[in-house]
PDB file of C-alpha atoms in Angstrom:
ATOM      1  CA  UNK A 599     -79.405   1.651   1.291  1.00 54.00           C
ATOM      2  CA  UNK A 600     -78.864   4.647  -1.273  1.00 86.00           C
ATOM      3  CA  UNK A 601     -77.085   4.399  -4.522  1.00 87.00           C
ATOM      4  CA  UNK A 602     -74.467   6.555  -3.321  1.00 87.00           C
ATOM      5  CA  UNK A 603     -73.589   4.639  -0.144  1.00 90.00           C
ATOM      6  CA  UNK A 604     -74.219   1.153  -2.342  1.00 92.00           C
ATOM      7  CA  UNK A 605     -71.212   3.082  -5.078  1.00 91.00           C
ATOM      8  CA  UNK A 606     -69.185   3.649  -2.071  1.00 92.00           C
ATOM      9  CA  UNK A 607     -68.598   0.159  -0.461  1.00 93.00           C
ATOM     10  CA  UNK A 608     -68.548  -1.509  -3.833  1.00 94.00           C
ATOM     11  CA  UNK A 609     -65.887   0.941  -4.634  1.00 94.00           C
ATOM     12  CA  UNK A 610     -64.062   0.157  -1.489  1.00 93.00           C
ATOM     13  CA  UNK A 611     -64.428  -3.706  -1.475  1.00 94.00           C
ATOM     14  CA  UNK A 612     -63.398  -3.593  -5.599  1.00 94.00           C
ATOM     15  CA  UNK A 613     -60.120  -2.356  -4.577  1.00 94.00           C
ATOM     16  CA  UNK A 614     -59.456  -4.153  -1.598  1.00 92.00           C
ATOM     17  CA  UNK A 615     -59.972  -7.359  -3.472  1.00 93.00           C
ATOM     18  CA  UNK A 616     -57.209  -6.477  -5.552  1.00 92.00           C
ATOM     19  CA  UNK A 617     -54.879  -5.271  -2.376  1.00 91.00           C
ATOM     20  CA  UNK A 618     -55.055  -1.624  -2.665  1.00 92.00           C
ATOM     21  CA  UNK A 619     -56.287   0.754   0.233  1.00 91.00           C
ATOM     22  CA  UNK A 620     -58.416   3.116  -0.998  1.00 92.00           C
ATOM     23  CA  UNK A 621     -60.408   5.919   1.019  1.00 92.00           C
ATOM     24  CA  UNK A 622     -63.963   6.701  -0.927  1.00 93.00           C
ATOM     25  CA  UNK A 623     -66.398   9.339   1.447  1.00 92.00           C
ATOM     26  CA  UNK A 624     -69.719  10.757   0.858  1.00 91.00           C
ATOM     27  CA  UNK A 625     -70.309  14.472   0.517  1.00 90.00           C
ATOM     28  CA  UNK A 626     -73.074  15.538   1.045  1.00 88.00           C
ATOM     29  CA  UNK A 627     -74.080  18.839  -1.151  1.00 83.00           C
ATOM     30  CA  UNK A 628     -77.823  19.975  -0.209  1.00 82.00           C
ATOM     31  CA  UNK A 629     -80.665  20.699  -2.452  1.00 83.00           C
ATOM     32  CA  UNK A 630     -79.608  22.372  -5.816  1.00 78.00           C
ATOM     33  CA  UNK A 631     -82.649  24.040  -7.413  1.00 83.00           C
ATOM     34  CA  UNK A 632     -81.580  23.629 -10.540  1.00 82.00           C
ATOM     35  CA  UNK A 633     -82.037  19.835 -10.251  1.00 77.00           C
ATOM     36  CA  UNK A 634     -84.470  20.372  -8.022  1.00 83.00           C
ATOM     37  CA  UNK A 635     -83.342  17.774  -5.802  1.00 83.00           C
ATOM     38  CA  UNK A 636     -80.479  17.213  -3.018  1.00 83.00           C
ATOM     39  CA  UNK A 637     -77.017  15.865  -4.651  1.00 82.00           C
ATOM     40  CA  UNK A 638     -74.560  13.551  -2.509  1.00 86.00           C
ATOM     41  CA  UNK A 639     -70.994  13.390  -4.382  1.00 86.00           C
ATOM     42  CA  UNK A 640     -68.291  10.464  -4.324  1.00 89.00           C
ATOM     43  CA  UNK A 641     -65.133  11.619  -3.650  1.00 92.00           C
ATOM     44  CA  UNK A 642     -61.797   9.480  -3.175  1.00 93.00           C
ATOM     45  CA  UNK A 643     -58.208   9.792  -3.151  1.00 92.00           C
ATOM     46  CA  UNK A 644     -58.056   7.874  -6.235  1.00 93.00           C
ATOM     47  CA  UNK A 645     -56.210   9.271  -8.962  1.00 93.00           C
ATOM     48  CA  UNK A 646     -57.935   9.027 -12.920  1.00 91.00           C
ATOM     49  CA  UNK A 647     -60.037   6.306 -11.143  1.00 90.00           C
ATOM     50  CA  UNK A 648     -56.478   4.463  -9.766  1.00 91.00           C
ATOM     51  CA  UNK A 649     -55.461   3.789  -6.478  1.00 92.00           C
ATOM     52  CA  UNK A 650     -52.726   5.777  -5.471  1.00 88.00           C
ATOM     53  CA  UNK A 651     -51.692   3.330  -2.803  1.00 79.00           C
ATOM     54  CA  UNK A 652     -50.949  -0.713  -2.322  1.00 81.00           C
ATOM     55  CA  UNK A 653     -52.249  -2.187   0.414  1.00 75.00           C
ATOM     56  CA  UNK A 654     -49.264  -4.263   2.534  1.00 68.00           C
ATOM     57  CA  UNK A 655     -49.654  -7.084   5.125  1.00 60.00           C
ATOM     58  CA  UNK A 656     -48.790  -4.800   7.841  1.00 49.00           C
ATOM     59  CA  UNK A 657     -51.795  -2.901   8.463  1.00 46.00           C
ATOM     60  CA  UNK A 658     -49.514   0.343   9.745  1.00 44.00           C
ATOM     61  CA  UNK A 659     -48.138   0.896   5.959  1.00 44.00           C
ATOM     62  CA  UNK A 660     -48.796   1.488   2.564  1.00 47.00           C
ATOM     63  CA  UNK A 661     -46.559   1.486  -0.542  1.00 49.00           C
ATOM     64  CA  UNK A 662     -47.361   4.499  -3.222  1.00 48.00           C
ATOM     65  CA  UNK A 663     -48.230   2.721  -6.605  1.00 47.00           C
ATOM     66  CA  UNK A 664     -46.153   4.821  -8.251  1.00 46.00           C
ATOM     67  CA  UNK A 665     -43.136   3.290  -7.116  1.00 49.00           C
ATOM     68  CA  UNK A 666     -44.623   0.197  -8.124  1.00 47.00           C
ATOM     69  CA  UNK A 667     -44.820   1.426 -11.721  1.00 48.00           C
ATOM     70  CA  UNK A 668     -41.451   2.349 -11.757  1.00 48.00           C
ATOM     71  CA  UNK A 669     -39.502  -0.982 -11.482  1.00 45.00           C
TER      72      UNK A 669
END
């Protein structure tokens, strides 16, 4: 398994542990000559490295954390 893929689930499980949904992907970019090798970014729909949403025990919804922060 590549690092990248390895970040990925370890991202994914990290947050799930502590009940937020998160969605990470892999992109991959190609070769880039001037690092003379192929590049795969990380991208999520995390926020400054936060979850923007709580997981809930219904599996159909999600509550935005920033409600949360708000009360």
């Amino acid at each position: 398994m590549n690092l990248a893929l390895t970040a990925t689930i370890r991202i994914e499980e990290h947050w799930r542990d502590r009940g937020f949904d998160v969605d990470v992907k892999l992109v991959e970019a190609g070769f880039m000559a001037p690092m003379r090798s192929a590049r795969t970014n990380v991208r999520s729909d995390m926020v400054n490295g936060l979850p923007i949403r709580r997981a809930t025990k219904r599996n159909d919804s999600v509550l935005s954390i920033t409600s949360m922060l708000n009360h």
